[in-house]
mmCIF file of C-alpha atoms and ligand atoms in Angstrom:
data_model
loop_
_atom_site.group_PDB
_atom_site.id
_atom_site.type_symbol
_atom_site.label_atom_id
_atom_site.label_comp_id
_atom_site.label_asym_id
_atom_site.label_seq_id
_atom_site.Cartn_x
_atom_site.Cartn_y
_atom_site.Cartn_z
ATOM 1 C CA MET A 24 40.146 25.193 -11.482
ATOM 2 C CA THR A 25 38.670 27.979 -9.368
ATOM 3 C CA ASP A 26 36.791 30.510 -11.428
ATOM 4 C CA PRO A 27 35.806 33.522 -9.318
ATOM 5 C CA GLU A 28 33.246 34.728 -11.871
ATOM 6 C CA ASN A 29 31.304 31.512 -11.589
ATOM 7 C CA ASP A 30 31.764 31.262 -7.845
ATOM 8 C CA ALA A 31 33.139 27.792 -8.525
ATOM 9 C CA THR A 32 33.614 26.977 -4.860
ATOM 10 C CA PRO A 33 30.355 27.519 -3.066
ATOM 11 C CA GLU A 34 30.475 27.150 0.686
ATOM 12 C CA LEU A 35 28.048 24.233 0.654
ATOM 13 C CA THR A 36 26.915 21.679 -1.903
ATOM 14 C CA VAL A 37 23.665 19.824 -1.351
ATOM 15 C CA ILE A 38 23.593 16.391 -2.986
ATOM 16 C CA VAL A 39 20.163 14.912 -3.678
ATOM 17 C CA PRO A 40 19.788 11.436 -5.242
ATOM 18 C CA VAL A 41 16.572 11.409 -7.237
ATOM 19 C CA PHE A 42 14.664 8.452 -8.627
ATOM 20 C CA ASN A 43 11.216 9.218 -10.026
ATOM 21 C CA GLU A 44 10.591 12.140 -7.685
ATOM 22 C CA SER A 45 9.323 14.807 -10.103
ATOM 23 C CA GLU A 46 6.392 15.557 -7.768
ATOM 24 C CA ASN A 47 8.739 16.243 -4.889
ATOM 25 C CA LEU A 48 11.400 18.420 -6.516
ATOM 26 C CA ARG A 49 9.585 21.746 -6.482
ATOM 27 C CA PRO A 50 8.303 21.425 -2.875
ATOM 28 C CA LEU A 51 11.815 20.393 -1.864
ATOM 29 C CA VAL A 52 13.444 23.404 -3.542
ATOM 30 C CA GLU A 53 10.859 25.740 -2.027
ATOM 31 C CA ARG A 54 11.950 24.674 1.444
ATOM 32 C CA LEU A 55 15.609 23.991 0.724
ATOM 33 C CA VAL A 56 16.620 27.336 -0.775
ATOM 34 C CA PRO A 57 15.337 29.422 2.194
ATOM 35 C CA ALA A 58 16.910 26.893 4.589
ATOM 36 C CA LEU A 59 20.278 27.453 2.913
ATOM 37 C CA ALA A 60 20.323 31.082 4.008
ATOM 38 C CA CYS A 61 22.553 29.773 6.821
ATOM 39 C CA VAL A 62 25.523 29.563 4.414
ATOM 40 C CA GLY A 63 27.242 32.214 2.307
ATOM 41 C CA SER A 64 26.828 30.446 -1.022
ATOM 42 C CA PHE A 65 25.552 27.087 -2.143
ATOM 43 C CA GLU A 66 24.845 24.786 -5.053
ATOM 44 C CA VAL A 67 22.399 21.893 -5.195
ATOM 45 C CA ILE A 68 23.245 18.850 -7.290
ATOM 46 C CA PHE A 69 20.340 16.586 -8.150
ATOM 47 C CA VAL A 70 21.556 13.199 -9.311
ATOM 48 C CA ASP A 71 18.849 11.670 -11.472
ATOM 49 C CA ASP A 72 19.286 7.942 -10.994
ATOM 50 C CA GLY A 73 17.735 6.883 -14.308
ATOM 51 C CA SER A 74 14.216 8.127 -13.555
ATOM 52 C CA ASN A 75 11.516 7.295 -16.057
ATOM 53 C CA ASP A 76 9.122 10.071 -15.095
ATOM 54 C CA ASP A 77 9.637 13.755 -16.025
ATOM 55 C CA THR A 78 12.305 14.362 -13.380
ATOM 56 C CA MET A 79 14.745 15.649 -16.020
ATOM 57 C CA ALA A 80 12.243 18.198 -17.358
ATOM 58 C CA ALA A 81 11.639 19.372 -13.791
ATOM 59 C CA LEU A 82 15.403 19.695 -13.249
ATOM 60 C CA ARG A 83 15.840 21.737 -16.445
ATOM 61 C CA ALA A 84 13.086 24.112 -15.340
ATOM 62 C CA LEU A 85 14.640 24.464 -11.883
ATOM 63 C CA ASN A 86 18.068 25.205 -13.373
ATOM 64 C CA ALA A 87 16.627 27.791 -15.768
ATOM 65 C CA ALA A 88 15.055 29.620 -12.835
ATOM 66 C CA ASP A 89 18.062 29.327 -10.534
ATOM 67 C CA PRO A 90 21.501 28.358 -11.914
ATOM 68 C CA ARG A 91 22.624 27.254 -8.443
ATOM 69 C CA LEU A 92 20.410 24.201 -8.922
ATOM 70 C CA ARG A 93 22.336 21.756 -11.093
ATOM 71 C CA GLY A 94 21.545 18.296 -12.340
ATOM 72 C CA LEU A 95 23.253 15.164 -13.498
ATOM 73 C CA SER A 96 21.515 12.183 -15.000
ATOM 74 C CA PHE A 97 22.572 8.565 -15.186
ATOM 75 C CA SER A 98 22.079 6.490 -18.307
ATOM 76 C CA ARG A 99 20.064 4.023 -16.213
ATOM 77 C CA ASN A 100 19.205 3.258 -12.572
ATOM 78 C CA PHE A 101 22.458 2.615 -10.699
ATOM 79 C CA GLY A 102 21.034 2.772 -7.181
ATOM 80 C CA LYS A 103 20.956 5.429 -4.494
ATOM 81 C CA GLU A 104 24.411 4.625 -3.142
ATOM 82 C CA VAL A 105 26.026 5.175 -6.532
ATOM 83 C CA ALA A 106 23.976 8.339 -7.068
ATOM 84 C CA ILE A 107 25.432 9.693 -3.833
ATOM 85 C CA ALA A 108 28.935 8.825 -5.058
ATOM 86 C CA ALA A 109 28.308 10.752 -8.293
ATOM 87 C CA GLY A 110 27.095 13.729 -6.273
ATOM 88 C CA VAL A 111 30.222 13.618 -4.135
ATOM 89 C CA ASP A 112 32.366 13.491 -7.298
ATOM 90 C CA ALA A 113 30.602 16.527 -8.773
ATOM 91 C CA ALA A 114 30.407 18.587 -5.562
ATOM 92 C CA ARG A 115 32.542 21.731 -5.541
ATOM 93 C CA GLY A 116 31.576 23.039 -2.118
ATOM 94 C CA ARG A 117 33.849 23.299 0.910
ATOM 95 C CA GLY A 118 31.379 20.908 2.472
ATOM 96 C CA ALA A 119 28.396 18.903 1.292
ATOM 97 C CA VAL A 120 25.048 17.857 2.669
ATOM 98 C CA ILE A 121 23.553 14.593 1.431
ATOM 99 C CA MET A 122 19.764 14.343 1.642
ATOM 100 C CA ASP A 123 16.765 12.472 0.194
ATOM 101 C CA ALA A 124 14.463 14.117 -2.333
ATOM 102 C CA ASP A 125 11.199 13.080 -0.676
ATOM 103 C CA LEU A 126 11.337 15.673 2.135
ATOM 104 C CA GLN A 127 11.776 12.968 4.761
ATOM 105 C CA HIS A 128 14.960 14.832 5.640
ATOM 106 C CA PRO A 129 13.816 18.312 6.750
ATOM 107 C CA PRO A 130 15.920 21.014 5.020
ATOM 108 C CA GLU A 131 15.580 23.164 8.144
ATOM 109 C CA ALA A 132 17.878 20.738 10.006
ATOM 110 C CA ILE A 133 20.793 21.780 7.776
ATOM 111 C CA ALA A 134 21.301 24.940 9.862
ATOM 112 C CA ALA A 135 22.070 22.773 12.894
ATOM 113 C CA PHE A 136 24.548 20.706 10.830
ATOM 114 C CA VAL A 137 26.258 23.883 9.635
ATOM 115 C CA ALA A 138 26.536 25.147 13.205
ATOM 116 C CA ARG A 139 28.409 21.956 14.162
ATOM 117 C CA TRP A 140 30.543 22.235 11.034
ATOM 118 C CA ARG A 141 31.614 25.739 12.057
ATOM 119 C CA GLU A 142 32.558 24.319 15.466
ATOM 120 C CA GLY A 143 35.082 22.141 13.650
ATOM 121 C CA TYR A 144 33.246 18.844 13.169
ATOM 122 C CA GLN A 145 33.866 17.238 9.788
ATOM 123 C CA ASN A 146 31.393 14.348 9.666
ATOM 124 C CA ILE A 147 28.041 15.512 11.033
ATOM 125 C CA TYR A 148 25.285 12.925 10.789
ATOM 126 C CA GLY A 149 21.571 13.314 11.316
ATOM 127 C CA VAL A 150 20.128 10.908 13.889
ATOM 128 C CA ARG A 151 16.473 9.999 13.473
ATOM 129 C CA ARG A 152 14.535 10.750 16.640
ATOM 130 C CA SER A 153 11.869 8.178 15.873
ATOM 131 C CA ARG A 154 11.242 5.648 13.169
ATOM 132 C CA ASP A 155 7.449 5.848 13.148
ATOM 133 C CA THR A 156 7.455 6.425 9.396
ATOM 134 C CA ASP A 157 8.824 2.911 8.745
ATOM 135 C CA THR A 158 6.608 -0.167 8.896
ATOM 136 C CA ALA A 159 6.976 -2.415 11.965
ATOM 137 C CA ALA A 160 8.404 -5.213 9.821
ATOM 138 C CA ARG A 161 11.053 -2.923 8.329
ATOM 139 C CA ARG A 162 11.973 -1.631 11.791
ATOM 140 C CA TRP A 163 12.369 -5.176 13.078
ATOM 141 C CA LEU A 164 14.530 -6.219 10.125
ATOM 142 C CA THR A 165 16.618 -3.067 10.456
ATOM 143 C CA ASP A 166 17.225 -3.867 14.132
ATOM 144 C CA ARG A 167 18.293 -7.431 13.238
ATOM 145 C CA PHE A 168 20.677 -6.033 10.640
ATOM 146 C CA TYR A 169 22.274 -3.584 13.071
ATOM 147 C CA HIS A 170 22.616 -6.400 15.582
ATOM 148 C CA LEU A 171 24.371 -8.625 13.043
ATOM 149 C CA PHE A 172 26.555 -5.806 11.785
ATOM 150 C CA GLY A 173 27.474 -4.905 15.363
ATOM 151 C CA ALA A 174 28.511 -8.499 16.055
ATOM 152 C CA PHE A 175 30.506 -9.030 12.855
ATOM 153 C CA GLY A 176 31.258 -5.674 11.271
ATOM 154 C CA GLU A 177 34.780 -4.349 11.557
ATOM 155 C CA ILE A 178 33.571 -0.794 12.095
ATOM 156 C CA GLU A 179 30.945 0.672 14.369
ATOM 157 C CA LEU A 180 27.774 2.194 12.925
ATOM 158 C CA PRO A 181 26.248 4.992 14.982
ATOM 159 C CA LYS A 182 22.655 4.024 15.792
ATOM 160 C CA GLY A 183 19.910 5.841 13.919
ATOM 161 C CA ALA A 184 22.352 7.538 11.537
ATOM 162 C CA GLY A 185 21.591 7.476 7.835
ATOM 163 C CA ASP A 186 22.561 9.292 4.687
ATOM 164 C CA PHE A 187 21.315 12.699 5.859
ATOM 165 C CA ARG A 188 24.588 14.359 6.863
ATOM 166 C CA LEU A 189 27.132 17.088 6.267
ATOM 167 C CA LEU A 190 30.661 16.172 5.249
ATOM 168 C CA ASP A 191 33.589 18.556 5.240
ATOM 169 C CA ARG A 192 35.753 18.803 2.089
ATOM 170 C CA LYS A 193 38.413 16.595 3.741
ATOM 171 C CA ALA A 194 35.849 13.864 4.399
ATOM 172 C CA LEU A 195 34.440 14.242 0.877
ATOM 173 C CA ASP A 196 37.888 13.774 -0.632
ATOM 174 C CA ALA A 197 38.419 10.676 1.499
ATOM 175 C CA LEU A 198 35.042 9.325 0.369
ATOM 176 C CA LYS A 199 35.967 9.988 -3.257
ATOM 177 C CA GLY A 200 38.880 7.599 -2.856
ATOM 178 C CA LEU A 201 36.573 4.682 -2.005
ATOM 179 C CA ARG A 202 35.586 3.428 -5.446
ATOM 180 C CA GLU A 203 34.094 0.078 -4.447
ATOM 181 C CA ARG A 204 31.098 -1.074 -6.451
ATOM 182 C CA ALA A 205 29.103 -2.775 -3.696
ATOM 183 C CA ARG A 206 28.559 0.470 -1.836
ATOM 184 C CA PHE A 207 27.226 0.529 1.671
ATOM 185 C CA SER A 208 27.414 4.262 2.308
ATOM 186 C CA LYS A 209 26.594 4.128 6.020
ATOM 187 C CA GLY A 210 29.633 1.918 6.467
ATOM 188 C CA LEU A 211 31.813 4.111 4.244
ATOM 189 C CA TYR A 212 30.937 7.270 6.215
ATOM 190 C CA ALA A 213 31.934 5.492 9.408
ATOM 191 C CA TRP A 214 35.051 4.025 7.799
ATOM 192 C CA ILE A 215 36.522 7.388 6.760
ATOM 193 C CA GLY A 216 36.339 8.589 10.354
ATOM 194 C CA PHE A 217 37.073 12.316 11.028
ATOM 195 C CA LYS A 218 35.660 14.344 13.861
ATOM 196 C CA SER A 219 32.065 13.097 13.954
ATOM 197 C CA ILE A 220 28.945 14.068 15.834
ATOM 198 C CA GLY A 221 25.241 13.227 15.633
ATOM 199 C CA VAL A 222 22.525 15.857 15.375
ATOM 200 C CA PRO A 223 18.971 14.657 16.114
ATOM 201 C CA PHE A 224 16.217 15.380 13.614
ATOM 202 C CA GLU A 225 12.596 14.361 13.154
ATOM 203 C CA VAL A 226 11.932 12.184 10.095
ATOM 204 C CA ALA A 227 8.885 13.323 8.173
ATOM 205 C CA GLU A 228 6.489 11.288 6.086
ATOM 206 C CA ARG A 229 7.340 11.025 2.408
ATOM 207 C CA HIS A 230 5.919 14.100 0.622
ATOM 208 C CA SER A 231 4.613 12.264 -2.439
ATOM 209 C CA GLY A 232 4.947 8.794 -3.944
ATOM 210 C CA VAL A 233 6.102 5.585 -2.282
ATOM 211 C CA SER A 234 9.452 4.302 -1.026
ATOM 212 C CA LYS A 235 11.746 3.169 -3.827
ATOM 213 C CA PHE A 236 13.156 0.393 -1.676
ATOM 214 C CA SER A 237 11.438 -2.972 -1.877
ATOM 215 C CA TYR A 238 12.291 -5.673 0.671
ATOM 216 C CA ARG A 239 14.261 -7.400 -2.076
ATOM 217 C CA LYS A 240 16.388 -4.279 -2.604
ATOM 218 C CA LEU A 241 16.834 -3.829 1.151
ATOM 219 C CA THR A 242 17.949 -7.451 1.570
ATOM 220 C CA ARG A 243 20.502 -7.027 -1.219
ATOM 221 C CA PHE A 244 21.672 -3.858 0.480
ATOM 222 C CA ALA A 245 21.983 -5.596 3.865
ATOM 223 C CA PHE A 246 24.111 -8.324 2.238
ATOM 224 C CA ASP A 247 26.328 -5.663 0.682
ATOM 225 C CA GLY A 248 26.708 -4.059 4.084
ATOM 226 C CA ILE A 249 27.798 -7.232 5.838
ATOM 227 C CA VAL A 250 29.961 -8.618 3.049
ATOM 228 C CA SER A 251 31.824 -5.393 2.342
ATOM 229 C CA PHE A 252 32.709 -4.793 5.966
ATOM 230 C CA THR A 253 33.552 -8.191 7.371
ATOM 231 C CA THR A 254 35.089 -11.470 6.312
ATOM 232 C CA VAL A 255 33.729 -13.324 9.357
ATOM 233 C CA PRO A 256 31.129 -15.272 7.280
ATOM 234 C CA LEU A 257 34.001 -16.511 5.136
ATOM 235 C CA ARG A 258 36.134 -17.620 8.039
ATOM 236 C CA ALA A 259 33.263 -19.039 10.108
ATOM 237 C CA TRP A 260 33.143 -22.117 7.876
ATOM 238 C CA THR A 261 36.632 -23.107 8.960
ATOM 239 C CA TYR A 262 35.341 -23.434 12.510
ATOM 240 C CA VAL A 263 32.105 -25.114 11.492
ATOM 241 C CA GLY A 264 34.135 -27.565 9.413
ATOM 242 C CA ALA A 265 36.550 -28.240 12.267
ATOM 243 C CA VAL A 266 33.717 -28.960 14.720
ATOM 244 C CA ILE A 267 31.959 -31.290 12.280
ATOM 245 C CA ALA A 268 35.192 -33.127 11.482
ATOM 246 C CA ALA A 269 35.899 -33.585 15.205
ATOM 247 C CA LEU A 270 32.385 -34.977 15.737
ATOM 248 C CA ALA A 271 32.843 -37.349 12.784
ATOM 249 C CA LEU A 272 36.104 -38.581 14.260
ATOM 250 C CA LEU A 273 34.508 -39.213 17.643
ATOM 251 C CA ASN A 274 31.717 -41.028 15.862
ATOM 252 C CA ALA A 275 34.224 -43.226 14.036
ATOM 253 C CA VAL A 276 35.947 -44.131 17.307
ATOM 254 C CA TYR A 277 32.581 -45.013 18.798
ATOM 255 C CA TYR A 278 31.762 -47.345 15.870
ATOM 256 C CA VAL A 279 35.112 -49.098 16.111
ATOM 257 C CA LEU A 280 34.622 -49.719 19.843
ATOM 258 C CA GLU A 281 31.043 -50.788 19.300
ATOM 259 C CA THR A 282 32.100 -53.330 16.671
ATOM 260 C CA LEU A 283 34.920 -54.648 18.862
ATOM 261 C CA ILE A 284 32.700 -55.082 21.913
ATOM 262 C CA TRP A 285 29.288 -56.065 20.516
ATOM 263 C CA GLY A 286 30.140 -57.147 17.005
ATOM 264 C CA VAL A 287 28.692 -55.816 13.745
ATOM 265 C CA SER A 288 25.256 -54.224 14.001
ATOM 266 C CA VAL A 289 23.032 -52.839 11.231
ATOM 267 C CA PRO A 290 22.523 -49.144 11.906
ATOM 268 C CA GLY A 291 19.300 -47.397 10.857
ATOM 269 C CA PHE A 292 19.041 -45.741 7.491
ATOM 270 C CA ALA A 293 17.075 -42.675 8.623
ATOM 271 C CA SER A 294 20.063 -41.247 10.471
ATOM 272 C CA LEU A 295 22.161 -41.756 7.336
ATOM 273 C CA ILE A 296 19.773 -39.824 5.097
ATOM 274 C CA VAL A 297 19.402 -37.025 7.638
ATOM 275 C CA SER A 298 23.127 -36.560 8.052
ATOM 276 C CA ILE A 299 23.770 -36.657 4.294
ATOM 277 C CA MET A 300 21.120 -34.010 3.717
ATOM 278 C CA PHE A 301 22.325 -31.890 6.604
ATOM 279 C CA PHE A 302 25.937 -31.859 5.480
ATOM 280 C CA ALA A 303 24.990 -31.291 1.854
ATOM 281 C CA GLY A 304 23.089 -28.239 3.096
ATOM 282 C CA VAL A 305 26.049 -27.030 5.145
ATOM 283 C CA GLN A 306 28.325 -27.365 2.123
ATOM 284 C CA LEU A 307 25.955 -25.511 -0.152
ATOM 285 C CA ILE A 308 25.630 -22.676 2.348
ATOM 286 C CA SER A 309 29.390 -22.364 2.608
ATOM 287 C CA LEU A 310 29.677 -22.383 -1.187
ATOM 288 C CA GLY A 311 27.019 -19.665 -1.309
ATOM 289 C CA VAL A 312 29.017 -17.536 1.118
ATOM 290 C CA LEU A 313 32.114 -17.997 -1.031
ATOM 291 C CA GLY A 314 29.993 -16.993 -4.021
ATOM 292 C CA GLU A 315 28.937 -13.758 -2.318
ATOM 293 C CA TYR A 316 32.553 -12.733 -1.906
ATOM 294 C CA ILE A 317 33.798 -14.031 -5.257
ATOM 295 C CA GLY A 318 30.946 -12.191 -6.991
ATOM 296 C CA ARG A 319 32.095 -8.962 -5.425
ATOM 297 C CA VAL A 320 35.747 -9.641 -6.208
ATOM 298 C CA PHE A 321 34.684 -10.202 -9.828
ATOM 299 C CA ALA A 322 32.731 -6.942 -9.901
ATOM 300 C CA GLU A 323 35.806 -5.077 -8.615
ATOM 301 C CA VAL A 324 38.245 -6.823 -10.963
ATOM 302 C CA LYS A 325 36.218 -5.836 -14.020
ATOM 303 C CA GLY A 326 37.094 -2.273 -13.068
ATOM 304 C CA ARG A 327 34.031 -0.740 -14.677
ATOM 305 C CA PRO A 328 33.222 2.859 -13.808
ATOM 306 C CA LEU A 329 30.785 3.291 -10.941
ATOM 307 C CA TYR A 330 28.217 5.012 -13.141
ATOM 308 C CA VAL A 331 27.601 6.391 -16.631
ATOM 309 C CA VAL A 332 26.476 10.007 -16.980
ATOM 310 C CA ALA A 333 23.931 10.690 -19.724
ATOM 311 C CA GLU A 334 23.490 14.426 -19.299
ATOM 312 C CA LYS A 335 24.597 17.348 -17.179
ATOM 313 C CA ILE A 336 22.327 20.280 -16.471
ATOM 314 C CA GLY A 337 23.823 23.659 -15.728
ATOM 315 C CA ASP A 338 27.453 22.724 -15.261
ATOM 316 C CA PRO A 339 29.578 25.885 -15.480
ATOM 317 C CA GLU A 340 32.738 23.792 -15.443
ATOM 318 C CA HIS A 341 31.541 21.414 -18.073
ATOM 319 C CA ARG A 342 34.891 20.943 -19.795
ATOM 320 C CA ALA A 343 36.827 20.819 -16.567
ATOM 321 C CA SER A 344 34.614 18.095 -15.173
ATOM 322 C CA LEU A 345 34.756 15.837 -18.211
ATOM 323 C CA SER A 346 36.823 12.723 -17.744
ATOM 324 C CA PRO A 347 40.290 12.825 -19.378
ATOM 325 C CA GLY A 348 39.097 10.548 -22.184
ATOM 326 C CA GLU A 349 36.166 12.801 -23.012
ATOM 327 C CA LYS A 350 38.345 15.918 -23.092
ATOM 328 C CA ALA A 351 40.765 14.572 -25.692
HETATM 329 N N1 UDP B 5 16.754 6.754 -4.728
HETATM 330 C C1 UDP B 5 17.668 6.721 -5.777
HETATM 331 N N2 UDP B 5 17.833 5.561 -6.466
HETATM 332 C C2 UDP B 5 17.138 4.417 -6.174
HETATM 333 C C3 UDP B 5 16.224 4.454 -5.082
HETATM 334 C C4 UDP B 5 16.066 5.638 -4.383
HETATM 335 O O1 UDP B 5 18.319 7.724 -6.067
HETATM 336 O O2 UDP B 5 17.334 3.408 -6.846
HETATM 337 C C5 UDP B 5 16.555 8.026 -3.975
HETATM 338 C C6 UDP B 5 15.118 8.483 -3.841
HETATM 339 O O3 UDP B 5 14.712 9.248 -4.941
HETATM 340 C C7 UDP B 5 15.159 9.297 -2.576
HETATM 341 C C8 UDP B 5 16.218 8.585 -1.741
HETATM 342 O O4 UDP B 5 16.986 7.806 -2.657
HETATM 343 O O5 UDP B 5 15.585 10.636 -2.812
HETATM 344 C C9 UDP B 5 15.593 7.705 -0.671
HETATM 345 O O6 UDP B 5 14.689 6.809 -1.277
HETATM 346 P P1 UDP B 5 13.331 6.385 -0.590
HETATM 347 O O7 UDP B 5 12.656 7.570 -0.004
HETATM 348 O O8 UDP B 5 12.559 5.613 -1.611
HETATM 349 O O9 UDP B 5 13.848 5.412 0.534
HETATM 350 P P2 UDP B 5 13.348 5.278 2.056
HETATM 351 O O10 UDP B 5 13.092 6.674 2.565
HETATM 352 O O11 UDP B 5 12.126 4.451 2.011
HETATM 353 O O12 UDP B 5 14.481 4.618 2.740
HETATM 354 MG MG1 MG B 6 12.183 8.233 1.761
#
């Protein structure tokens, strides 16, 4: 598939998920292209995650001015994690950097990633020096999440690491093999392994616009993270059930003895109501946990593609990158 005339294998691909960031694209490119002087050749793939502003027009203009800047648009919003997956699928580089479009990830840090890459590291992740740009509430919730994940998760997440990173071709190919729908990228990067190292960087304020992640979206994402990397919540109910059953048995023994010794008494009704409500709650929670997992099993079983591409901008290998069905 290599086409020397098109320079089909650039040294580095930069993958940028974009959702309503038209204001940020030009300032990003103005800093990114000079910062990429540290590599021999590069391509930038903007994955438009179903934006409803003029992001696509901005991408077309960028591609017309510089064919190394390519674009890909989804038919609707599939979420940042899926946009990253599409970028990884489309990347042709011998390595790829993943970064946000809002200039919170400074392009100048890429040189430090590349230096580590040349030393032989394959999974180089940016570590945020401070988190001052997040609200206190978000920082607190993030800490709680990491705590929970650390206690339950079957893999270890490096602290302060996010999506800003450089992955070698080997790591990219491994990542391509993980087609799960509930994608928790931070977990996937850790899961694939490879020689990893953190490189500190300073997070900047968002260049323009507001964060695209509401607390609702973040909560959903946190659930995905826990549920796709541990089955402890599923198994925990076995133990909870066993403890409750043992207590019930002890209680029964107590009542039998009580009746034998003091005769029949009329127990209060408040305790009855409280215990019925409590155990109904426990059962509903455990059903909910089952639902979380079954919902994800269902999503996987349907076997739908991860995303639907609406348009490609500046793809020199257009035919080669079409899916087999499209080519026929
Ligand atoms: N993003 C995306 N799809 C979404 C939400 C966000 O592709 O549904 C992109 C967004 O355009 C940005 C990156 O993901 O490039 C990070 O988003 P944002 O800055 O809103 O998140 P935060 O920095 O607050 O975590
Ligand atoms: Mg941001």
